[in-house]
Short mmCIF file of C-alpha atoms and ligand atoms in Angstrom, two decimals:
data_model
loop_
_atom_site.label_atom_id
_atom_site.label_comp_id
_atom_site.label_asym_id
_atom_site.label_seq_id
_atom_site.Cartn_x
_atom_site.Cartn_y
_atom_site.Cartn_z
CA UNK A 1 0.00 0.00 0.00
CA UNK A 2 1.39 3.15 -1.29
CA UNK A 3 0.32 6.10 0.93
CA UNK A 4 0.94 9.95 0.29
CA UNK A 5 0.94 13.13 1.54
CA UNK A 6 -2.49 14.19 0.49
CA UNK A 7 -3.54 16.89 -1.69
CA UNK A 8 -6.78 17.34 -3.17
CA UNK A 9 -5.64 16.46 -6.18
CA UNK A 10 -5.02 12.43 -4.91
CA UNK A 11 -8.52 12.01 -3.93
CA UNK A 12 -9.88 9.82 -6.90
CA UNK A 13 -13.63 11.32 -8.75
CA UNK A 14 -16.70 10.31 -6.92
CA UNK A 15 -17.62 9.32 -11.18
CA UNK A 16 -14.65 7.03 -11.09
CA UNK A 17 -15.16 5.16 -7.81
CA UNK A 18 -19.02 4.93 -8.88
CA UNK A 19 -18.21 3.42 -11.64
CA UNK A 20 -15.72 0.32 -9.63
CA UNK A 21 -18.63 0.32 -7.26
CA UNK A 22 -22.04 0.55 -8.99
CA UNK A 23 -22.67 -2.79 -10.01
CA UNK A 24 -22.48 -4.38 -6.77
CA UNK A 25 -24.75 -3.10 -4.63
CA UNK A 26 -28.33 -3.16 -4.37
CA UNK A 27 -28.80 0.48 -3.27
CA UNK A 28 -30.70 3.39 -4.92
CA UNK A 29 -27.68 5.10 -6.97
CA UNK A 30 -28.41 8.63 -5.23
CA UNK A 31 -27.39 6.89 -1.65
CA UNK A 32 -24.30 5.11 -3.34
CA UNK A 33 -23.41 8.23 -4.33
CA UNK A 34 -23.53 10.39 -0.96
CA UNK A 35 -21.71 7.29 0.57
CA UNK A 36 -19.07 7.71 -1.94
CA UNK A 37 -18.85 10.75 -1.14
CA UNK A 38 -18.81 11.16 2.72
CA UNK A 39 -16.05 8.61 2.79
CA UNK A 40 -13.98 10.34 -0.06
CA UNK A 41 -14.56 13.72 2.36
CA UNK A 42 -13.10 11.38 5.25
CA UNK A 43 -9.91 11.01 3.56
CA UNK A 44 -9.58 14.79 2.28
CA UNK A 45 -9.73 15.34 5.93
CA UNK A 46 -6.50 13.52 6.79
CA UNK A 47 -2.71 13.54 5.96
CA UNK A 48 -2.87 10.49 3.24
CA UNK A 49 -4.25 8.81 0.69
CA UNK A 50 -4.34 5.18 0.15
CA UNK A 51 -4.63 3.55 -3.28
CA UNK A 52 -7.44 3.82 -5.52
CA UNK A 53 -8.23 -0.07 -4.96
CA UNK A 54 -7.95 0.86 -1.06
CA UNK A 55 -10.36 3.77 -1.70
CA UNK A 56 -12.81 1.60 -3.46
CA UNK A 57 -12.31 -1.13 -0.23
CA UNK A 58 -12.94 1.43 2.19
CA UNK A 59 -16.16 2.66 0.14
CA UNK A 60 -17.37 -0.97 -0.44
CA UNK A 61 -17.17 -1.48 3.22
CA UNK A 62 -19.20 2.24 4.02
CA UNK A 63 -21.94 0.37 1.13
CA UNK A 64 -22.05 -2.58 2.44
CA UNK A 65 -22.28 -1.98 6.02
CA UNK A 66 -25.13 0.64 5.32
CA UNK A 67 -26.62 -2.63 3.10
CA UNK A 68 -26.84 -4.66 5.86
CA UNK A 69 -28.76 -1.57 8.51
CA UNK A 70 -31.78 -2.19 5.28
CA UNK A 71 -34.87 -4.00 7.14
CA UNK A 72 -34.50 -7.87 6.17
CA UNK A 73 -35.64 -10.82 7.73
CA UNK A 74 -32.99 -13.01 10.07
CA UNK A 75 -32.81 -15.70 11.56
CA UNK A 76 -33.37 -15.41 15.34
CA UNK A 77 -31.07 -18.85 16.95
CA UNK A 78 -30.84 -16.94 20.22
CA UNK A 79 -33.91 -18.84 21.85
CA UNK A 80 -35.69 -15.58 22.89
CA UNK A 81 -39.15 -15.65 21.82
CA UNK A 82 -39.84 -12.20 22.01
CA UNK A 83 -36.82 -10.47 21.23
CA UNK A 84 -37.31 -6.66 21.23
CA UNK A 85 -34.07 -6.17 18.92
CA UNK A 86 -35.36 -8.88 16.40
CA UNK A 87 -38.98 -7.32 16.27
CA UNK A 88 -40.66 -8.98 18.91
CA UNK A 89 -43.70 -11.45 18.00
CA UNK A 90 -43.58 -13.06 14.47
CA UNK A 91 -46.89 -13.29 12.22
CA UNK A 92 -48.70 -16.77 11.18
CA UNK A 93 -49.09 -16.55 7.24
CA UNK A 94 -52.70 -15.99 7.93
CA UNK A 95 -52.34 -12.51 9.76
CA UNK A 96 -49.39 -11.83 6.92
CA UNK A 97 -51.81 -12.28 4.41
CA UNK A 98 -54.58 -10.54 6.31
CA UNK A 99 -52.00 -7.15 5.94
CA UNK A 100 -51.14 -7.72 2.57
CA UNK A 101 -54.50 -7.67 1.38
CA UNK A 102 -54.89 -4.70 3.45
CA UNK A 103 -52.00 -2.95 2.42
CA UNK A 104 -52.23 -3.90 -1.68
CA UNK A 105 -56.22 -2.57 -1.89
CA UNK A 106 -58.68 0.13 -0.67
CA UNK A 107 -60.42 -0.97 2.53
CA UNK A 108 -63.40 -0.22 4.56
CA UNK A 109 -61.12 1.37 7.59
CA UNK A 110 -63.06 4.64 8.34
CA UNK A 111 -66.54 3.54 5.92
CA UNK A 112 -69.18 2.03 7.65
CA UNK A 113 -70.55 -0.53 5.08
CA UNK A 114 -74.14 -1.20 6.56
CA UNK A 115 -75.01 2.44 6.56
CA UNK A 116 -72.69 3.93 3.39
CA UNK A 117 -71.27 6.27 5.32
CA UNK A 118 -68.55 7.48 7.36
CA UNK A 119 -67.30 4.57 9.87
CA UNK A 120 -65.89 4.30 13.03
CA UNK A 121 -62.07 3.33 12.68
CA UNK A 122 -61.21 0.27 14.65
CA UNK A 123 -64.38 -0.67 15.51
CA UNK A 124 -64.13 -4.67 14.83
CA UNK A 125 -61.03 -4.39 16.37
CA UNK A 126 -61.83 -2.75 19.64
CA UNK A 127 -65.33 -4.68 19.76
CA UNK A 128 -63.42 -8.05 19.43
CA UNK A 129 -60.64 -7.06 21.48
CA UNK A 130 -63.12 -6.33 24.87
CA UNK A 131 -64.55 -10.10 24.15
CA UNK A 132 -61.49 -10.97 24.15
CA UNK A 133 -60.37 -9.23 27.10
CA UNK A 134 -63.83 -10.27 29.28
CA UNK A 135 -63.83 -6.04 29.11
CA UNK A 136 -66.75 -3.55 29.09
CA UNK A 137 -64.52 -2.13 26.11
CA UNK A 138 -61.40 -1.75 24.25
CA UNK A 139 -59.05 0.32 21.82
CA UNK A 140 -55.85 0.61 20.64
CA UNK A 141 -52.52 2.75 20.27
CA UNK A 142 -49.73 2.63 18.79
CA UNK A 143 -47.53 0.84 21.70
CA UNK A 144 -48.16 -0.02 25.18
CA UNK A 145 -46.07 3.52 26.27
CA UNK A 146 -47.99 5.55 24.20
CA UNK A 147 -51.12 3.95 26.06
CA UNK A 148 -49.81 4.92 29.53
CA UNK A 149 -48.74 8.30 28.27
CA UNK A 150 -52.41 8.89 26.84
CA UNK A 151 -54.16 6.91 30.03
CA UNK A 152 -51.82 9.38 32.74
CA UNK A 153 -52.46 12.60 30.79
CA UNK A 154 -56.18 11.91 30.84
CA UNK A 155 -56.66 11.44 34.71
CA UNK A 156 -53.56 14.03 35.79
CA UNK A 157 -53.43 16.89 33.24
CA UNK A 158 -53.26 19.36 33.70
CA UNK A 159 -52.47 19.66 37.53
CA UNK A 160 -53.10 15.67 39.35
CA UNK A 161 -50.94 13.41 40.60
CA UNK A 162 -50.33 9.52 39.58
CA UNK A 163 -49.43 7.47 42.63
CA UNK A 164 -47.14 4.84 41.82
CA UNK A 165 -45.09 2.43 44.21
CA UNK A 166 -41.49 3.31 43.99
CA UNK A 167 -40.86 -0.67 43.48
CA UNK A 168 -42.83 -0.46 40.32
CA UNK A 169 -40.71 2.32 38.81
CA UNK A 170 -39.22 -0.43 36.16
CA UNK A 171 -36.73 0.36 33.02
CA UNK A 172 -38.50 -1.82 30.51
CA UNK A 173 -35.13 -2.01 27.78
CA UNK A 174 -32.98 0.57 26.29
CA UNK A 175 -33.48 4.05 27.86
CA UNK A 176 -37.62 3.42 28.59
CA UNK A 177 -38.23 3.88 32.32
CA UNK A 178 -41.95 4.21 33.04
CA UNK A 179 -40.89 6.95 35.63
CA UNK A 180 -39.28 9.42 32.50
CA UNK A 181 -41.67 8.41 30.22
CA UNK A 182 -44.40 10.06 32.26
CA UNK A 183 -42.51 12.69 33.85
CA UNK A 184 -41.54 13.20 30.26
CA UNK A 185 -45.37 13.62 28.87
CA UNK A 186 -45.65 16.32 31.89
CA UNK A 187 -47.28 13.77 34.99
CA UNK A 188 -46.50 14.46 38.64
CA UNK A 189 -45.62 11.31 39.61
CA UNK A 190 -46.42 10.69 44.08
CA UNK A 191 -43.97 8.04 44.88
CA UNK A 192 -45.00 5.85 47.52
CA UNK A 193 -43.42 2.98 49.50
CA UNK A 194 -39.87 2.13 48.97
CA UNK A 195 -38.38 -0.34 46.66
CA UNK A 196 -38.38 -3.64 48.27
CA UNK A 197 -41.86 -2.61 50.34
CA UNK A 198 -45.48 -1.05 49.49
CA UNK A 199 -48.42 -1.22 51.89
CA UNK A 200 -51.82 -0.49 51.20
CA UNK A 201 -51.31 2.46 54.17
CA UNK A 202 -48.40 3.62 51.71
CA UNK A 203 -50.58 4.46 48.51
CA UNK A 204 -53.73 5.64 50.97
CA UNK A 205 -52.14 8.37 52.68
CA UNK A 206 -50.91 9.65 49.50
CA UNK A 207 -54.47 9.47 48.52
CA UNK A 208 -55.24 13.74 48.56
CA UNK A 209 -57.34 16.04 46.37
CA UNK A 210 -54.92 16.38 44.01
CA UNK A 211 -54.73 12.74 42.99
CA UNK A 212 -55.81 11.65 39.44
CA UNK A 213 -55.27 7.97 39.25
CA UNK A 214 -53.32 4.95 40.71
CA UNK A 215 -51.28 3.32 38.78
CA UNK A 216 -49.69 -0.46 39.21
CA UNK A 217 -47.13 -1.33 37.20
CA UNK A 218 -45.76 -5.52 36.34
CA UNK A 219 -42.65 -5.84 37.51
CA UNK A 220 -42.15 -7.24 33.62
CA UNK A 221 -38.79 -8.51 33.13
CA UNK A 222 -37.42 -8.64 36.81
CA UNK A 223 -38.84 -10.38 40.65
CA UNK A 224 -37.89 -9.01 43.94
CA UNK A 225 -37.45 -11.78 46.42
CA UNK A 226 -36.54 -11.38 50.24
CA UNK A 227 -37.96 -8.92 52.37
CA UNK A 228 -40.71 -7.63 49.96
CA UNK A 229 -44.19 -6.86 50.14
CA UNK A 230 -46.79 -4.96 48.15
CA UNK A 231 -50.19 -4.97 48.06
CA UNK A 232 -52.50 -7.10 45.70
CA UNK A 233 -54.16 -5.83 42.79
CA UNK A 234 -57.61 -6.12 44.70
CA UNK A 235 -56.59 -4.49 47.43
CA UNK A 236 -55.48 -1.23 45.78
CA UNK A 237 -58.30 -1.22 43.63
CA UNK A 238 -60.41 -1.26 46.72
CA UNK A 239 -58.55 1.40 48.18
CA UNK A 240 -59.25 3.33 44.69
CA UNK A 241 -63.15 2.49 44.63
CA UNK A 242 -63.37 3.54 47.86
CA UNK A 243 -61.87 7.06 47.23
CA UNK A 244 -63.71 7.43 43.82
CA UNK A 245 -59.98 7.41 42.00
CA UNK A 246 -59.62 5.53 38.66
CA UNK A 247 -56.81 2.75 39.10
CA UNK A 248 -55.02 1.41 36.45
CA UNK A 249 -52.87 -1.67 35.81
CA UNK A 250 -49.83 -1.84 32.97
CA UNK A 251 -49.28 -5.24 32.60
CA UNK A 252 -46.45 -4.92 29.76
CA UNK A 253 -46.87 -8.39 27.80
CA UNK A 254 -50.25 -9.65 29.60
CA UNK A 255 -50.93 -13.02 29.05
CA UNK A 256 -54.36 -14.29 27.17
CA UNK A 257 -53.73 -17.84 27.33
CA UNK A 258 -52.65 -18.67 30.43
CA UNK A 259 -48.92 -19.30 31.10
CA UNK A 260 -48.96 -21.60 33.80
CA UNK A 261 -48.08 -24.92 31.60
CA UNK A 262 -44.40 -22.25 30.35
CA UNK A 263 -43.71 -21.54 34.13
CA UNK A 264 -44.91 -23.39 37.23
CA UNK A 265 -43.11 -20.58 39.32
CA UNK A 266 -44.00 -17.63 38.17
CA UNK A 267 -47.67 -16.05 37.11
CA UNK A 268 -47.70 -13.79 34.05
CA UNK A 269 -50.71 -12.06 34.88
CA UNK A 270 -53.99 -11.82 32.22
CA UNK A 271 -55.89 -8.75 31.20
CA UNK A 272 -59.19 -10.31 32.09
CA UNK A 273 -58.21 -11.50 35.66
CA UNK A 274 -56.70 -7.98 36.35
CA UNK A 275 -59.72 -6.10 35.12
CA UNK A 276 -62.15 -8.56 37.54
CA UNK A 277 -59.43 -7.98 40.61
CA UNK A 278 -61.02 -4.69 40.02
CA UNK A 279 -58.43 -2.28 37.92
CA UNK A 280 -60.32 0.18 35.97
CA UNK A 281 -58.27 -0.16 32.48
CA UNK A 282 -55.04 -2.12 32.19
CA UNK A 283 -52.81 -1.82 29.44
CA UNK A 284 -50.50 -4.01 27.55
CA UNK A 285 -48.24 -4.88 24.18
CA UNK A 286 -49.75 -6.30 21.06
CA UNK A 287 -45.96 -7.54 20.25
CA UNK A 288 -45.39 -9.55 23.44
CA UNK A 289 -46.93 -12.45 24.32
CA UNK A 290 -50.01 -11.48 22.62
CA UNK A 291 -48.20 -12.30 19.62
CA UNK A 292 -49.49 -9.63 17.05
CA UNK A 293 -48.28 -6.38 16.18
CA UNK A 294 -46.89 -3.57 17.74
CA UNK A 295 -49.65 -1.60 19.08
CA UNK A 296 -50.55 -0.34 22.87
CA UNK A 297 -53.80 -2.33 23.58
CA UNK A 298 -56.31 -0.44 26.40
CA UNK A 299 -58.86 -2.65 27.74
CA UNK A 300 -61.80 -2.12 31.02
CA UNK A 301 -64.62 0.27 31.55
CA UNK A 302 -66.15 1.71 28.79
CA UNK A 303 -66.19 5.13 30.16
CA UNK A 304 -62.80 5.26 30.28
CA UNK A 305 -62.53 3.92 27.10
CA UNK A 306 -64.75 6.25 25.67
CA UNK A 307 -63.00 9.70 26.81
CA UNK A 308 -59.44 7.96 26.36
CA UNK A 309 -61.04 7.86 22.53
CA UNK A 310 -61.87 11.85 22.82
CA UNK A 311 -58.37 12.45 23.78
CA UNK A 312 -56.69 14.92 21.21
CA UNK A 313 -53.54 12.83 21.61
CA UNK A 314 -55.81 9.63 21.09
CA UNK A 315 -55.49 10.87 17.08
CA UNK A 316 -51.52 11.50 17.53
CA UNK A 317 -51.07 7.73 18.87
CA UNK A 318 -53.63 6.02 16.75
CA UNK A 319 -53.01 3.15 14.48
CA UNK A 320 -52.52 2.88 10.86
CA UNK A 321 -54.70 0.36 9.12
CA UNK A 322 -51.83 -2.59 8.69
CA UNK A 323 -51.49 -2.83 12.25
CA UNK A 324 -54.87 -3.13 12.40
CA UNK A 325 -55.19 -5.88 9.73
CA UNK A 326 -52.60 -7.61 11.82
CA UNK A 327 -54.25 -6.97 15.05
CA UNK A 328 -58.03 -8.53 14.18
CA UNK A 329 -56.19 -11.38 12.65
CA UNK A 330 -54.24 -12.32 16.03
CA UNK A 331 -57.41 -11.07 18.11
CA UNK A 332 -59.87 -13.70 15.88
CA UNK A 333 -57.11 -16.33 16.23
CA UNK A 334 -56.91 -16.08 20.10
CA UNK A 335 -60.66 -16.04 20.51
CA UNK A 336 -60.60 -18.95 18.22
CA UNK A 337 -58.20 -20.31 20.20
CA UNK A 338 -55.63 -20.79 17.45
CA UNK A 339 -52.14 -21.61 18.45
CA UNK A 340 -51.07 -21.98 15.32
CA UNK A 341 -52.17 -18.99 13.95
CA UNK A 342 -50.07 -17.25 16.44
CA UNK A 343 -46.45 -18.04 16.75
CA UNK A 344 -44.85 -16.66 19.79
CA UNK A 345 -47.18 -19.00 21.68
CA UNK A 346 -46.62 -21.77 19.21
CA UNK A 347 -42.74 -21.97 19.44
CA UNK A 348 -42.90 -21.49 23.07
CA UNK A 349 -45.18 -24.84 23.22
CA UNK A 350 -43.06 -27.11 20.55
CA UNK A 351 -41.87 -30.44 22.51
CA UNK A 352 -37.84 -31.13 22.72
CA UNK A 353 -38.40 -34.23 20.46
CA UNK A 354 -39.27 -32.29 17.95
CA UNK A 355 -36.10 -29.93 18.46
CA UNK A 356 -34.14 -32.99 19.20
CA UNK A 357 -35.37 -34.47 15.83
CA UNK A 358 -34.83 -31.25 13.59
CA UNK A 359 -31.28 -30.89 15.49
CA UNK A 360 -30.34 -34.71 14.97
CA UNK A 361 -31.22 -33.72 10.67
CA UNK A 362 -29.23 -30.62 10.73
CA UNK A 363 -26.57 -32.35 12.39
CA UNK A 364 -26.23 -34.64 10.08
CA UNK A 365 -26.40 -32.15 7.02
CA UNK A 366 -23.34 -30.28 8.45
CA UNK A 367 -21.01 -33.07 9.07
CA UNK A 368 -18.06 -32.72 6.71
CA UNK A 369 -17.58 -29.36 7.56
CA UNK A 370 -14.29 -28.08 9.28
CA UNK A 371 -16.63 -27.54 12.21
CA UNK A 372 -16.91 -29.53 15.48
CA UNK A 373 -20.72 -30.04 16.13
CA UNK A 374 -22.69 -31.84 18.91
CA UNK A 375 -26.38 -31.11 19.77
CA UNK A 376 -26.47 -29.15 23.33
CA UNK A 377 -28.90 -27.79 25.93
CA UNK A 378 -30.38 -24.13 25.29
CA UNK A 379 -32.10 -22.14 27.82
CA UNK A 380 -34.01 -19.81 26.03
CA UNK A 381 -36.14 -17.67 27.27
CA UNK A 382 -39.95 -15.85 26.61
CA UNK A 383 -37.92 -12.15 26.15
CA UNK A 384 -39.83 -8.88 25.97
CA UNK A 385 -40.15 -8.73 29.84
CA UNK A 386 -42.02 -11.48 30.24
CA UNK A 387 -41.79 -14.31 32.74
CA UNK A 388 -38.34 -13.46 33.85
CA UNK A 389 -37.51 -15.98 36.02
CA UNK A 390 -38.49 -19.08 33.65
CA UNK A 391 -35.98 -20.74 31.57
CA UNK A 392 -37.51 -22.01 28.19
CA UNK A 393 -35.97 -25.45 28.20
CA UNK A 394 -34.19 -26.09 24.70
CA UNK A 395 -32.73 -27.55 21.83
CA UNK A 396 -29.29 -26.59 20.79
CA UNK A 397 -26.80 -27.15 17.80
CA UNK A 398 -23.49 -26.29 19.11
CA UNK A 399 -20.18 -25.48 16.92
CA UNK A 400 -16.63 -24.92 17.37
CA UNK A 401 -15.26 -23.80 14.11
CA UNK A 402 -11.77 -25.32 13.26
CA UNK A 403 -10.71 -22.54 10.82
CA UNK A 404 -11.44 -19.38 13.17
CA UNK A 405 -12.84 -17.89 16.21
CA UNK A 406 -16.01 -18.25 17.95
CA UNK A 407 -16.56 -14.26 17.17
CA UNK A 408 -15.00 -14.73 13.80
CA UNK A 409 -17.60 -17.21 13.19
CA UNK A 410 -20.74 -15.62 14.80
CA UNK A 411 -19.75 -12.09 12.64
CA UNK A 412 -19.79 -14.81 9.16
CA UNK A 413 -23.09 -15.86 10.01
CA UNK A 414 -24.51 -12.13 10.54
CA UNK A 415 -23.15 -11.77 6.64
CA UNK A 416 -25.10 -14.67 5.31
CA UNK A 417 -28.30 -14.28 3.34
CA UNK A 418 -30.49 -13.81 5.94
CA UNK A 419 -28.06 -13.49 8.51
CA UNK A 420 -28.42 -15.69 11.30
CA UNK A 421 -28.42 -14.70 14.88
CA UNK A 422 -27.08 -17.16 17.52
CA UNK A 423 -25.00 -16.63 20.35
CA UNK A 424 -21.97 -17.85 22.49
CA UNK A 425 -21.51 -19.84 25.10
CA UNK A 426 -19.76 -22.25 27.30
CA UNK A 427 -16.53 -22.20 24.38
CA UNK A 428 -19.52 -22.82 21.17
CA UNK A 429 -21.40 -21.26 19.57
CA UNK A 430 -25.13 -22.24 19.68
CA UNK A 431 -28.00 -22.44 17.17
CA UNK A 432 -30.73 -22.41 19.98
CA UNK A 433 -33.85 -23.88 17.02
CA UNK A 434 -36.87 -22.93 19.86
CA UNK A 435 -37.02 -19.60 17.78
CA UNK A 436 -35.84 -21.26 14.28
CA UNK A 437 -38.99 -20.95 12.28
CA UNK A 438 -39.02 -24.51 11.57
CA UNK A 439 -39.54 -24.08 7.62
CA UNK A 440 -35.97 -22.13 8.10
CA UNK A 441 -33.78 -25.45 9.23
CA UNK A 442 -32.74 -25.41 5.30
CA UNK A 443 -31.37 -22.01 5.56
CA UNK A 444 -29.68 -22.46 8.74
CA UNK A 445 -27.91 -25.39 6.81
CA UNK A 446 -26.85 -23.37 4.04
CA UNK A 447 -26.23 -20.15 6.53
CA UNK A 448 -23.46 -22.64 8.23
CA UNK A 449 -21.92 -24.07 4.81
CA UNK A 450 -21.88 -20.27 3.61
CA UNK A 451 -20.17 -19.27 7.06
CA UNK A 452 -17.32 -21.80 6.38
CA UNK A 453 -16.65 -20.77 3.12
CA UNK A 454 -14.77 -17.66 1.81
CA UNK A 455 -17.65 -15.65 -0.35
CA UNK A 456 -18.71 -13.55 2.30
CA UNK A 457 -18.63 -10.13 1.84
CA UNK A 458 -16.19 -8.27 4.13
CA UNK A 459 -17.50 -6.70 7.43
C1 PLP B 501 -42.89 -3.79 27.53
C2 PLP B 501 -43.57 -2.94 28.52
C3 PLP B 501 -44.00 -1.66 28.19
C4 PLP B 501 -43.74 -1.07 26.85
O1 PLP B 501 -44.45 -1.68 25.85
P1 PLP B 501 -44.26 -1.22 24.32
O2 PLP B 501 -45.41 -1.85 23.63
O3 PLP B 501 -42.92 -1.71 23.91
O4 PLP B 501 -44.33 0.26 24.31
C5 PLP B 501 -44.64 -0.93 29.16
N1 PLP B 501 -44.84 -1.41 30.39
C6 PLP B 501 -44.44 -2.65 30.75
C7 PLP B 501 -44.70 -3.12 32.15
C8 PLP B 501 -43.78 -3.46 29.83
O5 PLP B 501 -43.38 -4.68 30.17
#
């Protein structure tokens, strides 16, 4: 590599490098093109200038690595169901079909066909959804934070309080504590209790004329064990009835079926149960457990319901008509009681004989490789904050490559076409198949062949 002093004269045409370039990638030319360019600015910035062919590496790594941020499906081997970072709940082809028809025609989504005129948005949806629910009535936003932003505003703007129990102030993943979130949207949160310990006495005599709801919040993806109390659901919500004070319940994933048969331990509690324990609305994900979209779903009394509707910020947070289609598809299939029309809760019920079977075929499709393999133990998990303390008992294929590292060798398989997502452990890495979609064993075979061979494209 020849390197010089630079001078704008070394820096090669953005024309010229297109032109090495072009062919390769599948990106719109005007965003090859301001690549090119940012990364040819890069270098006019410091002392030297490499080769043209290490210019056009350097840009064909900027391309490629842009290439790869493009939306595409992967393959989740991680054995986390619900994995927030791999978008959460998967769709059946029955609700993908259900938004393609959606999406690819004019629909009925604000006309009321009975009547010929305007319709109610939502209203199958939200009719459905309280059946569903064993709720006076229902809606939807667009995510379960946007539904305890609009549910806080309504009962404290502009000058109440929510009371909350300060060991319900959770961080739910990256940067979303419930606590900012609300104090964010302009709530005066009342603290009560303290971490480890809430009493009923704790939330009552912060019970004053200035309160606007009560709010109980799952401890989602965490437990407190030791010297820990707080009250039940029906007890606050007695408190709450008593004083006239709406109380509300975000139960992050909320279970529909119940969960007992995925964790003896632990109790993932269910929107219906909740509402008949006496909360006035509870909230929860349509991308969690519930398996559907991403959407904020509001269930309980239909006053509530109503005004939450009335909300100017109702409009702001509503959703678009694909989630929608995807929503009264996964609704339908739970009242129907379709398993198999919603995946989360499908792969989370699959038996380890079948794992054990599909990892004994893969197995045997990778030997010859320069890769030790032996089937292993996974312990995967539900994800999205959900049952925290339950390991998802699992199926593993673990590798040791012979030709490179374990990181060498994860970083290959993000490259294949569609990468593939596993993770490392115990000196291997593991294919956890729980979360294989099992019409993707095939790829996972070829992701593994491609992995070992050279025809990658760099990182
Ligand atoms: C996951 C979760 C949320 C956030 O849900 P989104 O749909 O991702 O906005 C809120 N509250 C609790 C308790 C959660 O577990």
């Amino acid at each position: 590599m020849h390197e010089r002093i630079s001078s704008r004269r070394d820096i090669p045409a953005v024309s010229k490098v297109l032109e090495a370039v072009e062919g390769d990638f599948d990106l719109p030319r005007p965003v090859i093109v301001a690549i090119i360019r940012d990364e040819l600015s890069v270098l006019r910035k410091s002392r030297t200038v490499p080769d043209f062919d290490d210019v056009v590496a350097q840009v064909r790594g900027a391309l490629n690595r842009h290439g790869r941020s493009r939306l595409q499906p992967v393959i989740n081997a991680t054995g986390v169901v619900l994995h927030t970072n791999f978008g959460r709940a998967t769709f059946a082809p029955t609700t993908a079909l259900s938004v393609a028809q959606i999406s690819s025609n004019y629909s009925n989504l604000e006309f009321d066909l009975t009547t010929g005129e305007r319709g109610s948005r939502a209203a199958y949806v939200e009719r459905n959804l309280a059946i569903l629910c064993g709720a006076e009535a229902a809606t939807v936003v667009n995510n379960c934070a946007a539904a305890l932003v609009l549910v806080a505003r309504h009962f404290a703007i502009p000058d109440r309080e929510v009371i909350i129990s300060r060991g319900e102030l959770v961080q739910i993943g990256g940067g979303f504590r419930i606590g900012e979130i609300l104090q964010d949207a302009g709530i005066n949160l009342r603290e009560v209790g303290a971490t480890n310990r809430t009493s009923v006495t704790d939330y009552s005599k912060a019970i004053s004329r200035n309160t606007g709801m009560i709010l109980q919040v799952h401890r989602s993806n965490f437990f407190m064990e030791g010297f820990v109390e707080s009250p039940r659901t029906q007890e606050i919500a007695q408190l709450a009835h008593k004083q006239r004070l709406p109380f509300v319940v975000d139960l992050g994933s909320g279970a529909l079926p119940p969960t007992a048969h995925l964790a003896p331990d632990e109790h993932e509690p269910m929107p219906g149960e909740t509402l008949n324990a006496g909360a006035d609305l509870v909230c929860f994900s349509g991308d969690k457990l519930f398996g559907g979209p991403q959407a904020g779903i509001i269930a309980g009394k239909r006053r509530f319901v109503a005004a939450l509707r009335r909300e100017p910020l109702f409009r702001a947070l509503r959703c678009d008509k694909l989630c929608l289609a995807a929503l009264q598809a996964t609704i339908d299939a739970h009242l129907r009681k379709s398993t198999s029309d919603i995946p989360a809760l499908g792969l989370l019920q699959i038996s380890k004989d079948e794992l054990r079977a599909r990892a004994a075929n893969i197995f045997a499709r990778l030997r010859g490789l320069p890769l030790q393999i032996s089937v292993g133990r996974g312990r995967g998990k539900v994800g999205g904050g959900t049952l925290p303390r339950s390991v998802i008992a699992s199926v593993t294929i673990d590798i040791v490559p012979e030709g490179c590292s374990l990181g060498e060798f994860a970083s290959r398989l993000r490259r294949t076409t569609p990468p593939l997502i596993g993770y490392i452990a115990n000196n291997c890495f593991k294919i956890d198949l729980r979360t294989v979609l099992h019409q993707q064993d095939e790829v996972v075979i070829d992701a593994v062949r491609s992995a070992c061979s050279a025809t990658l494209p760099p990182t």
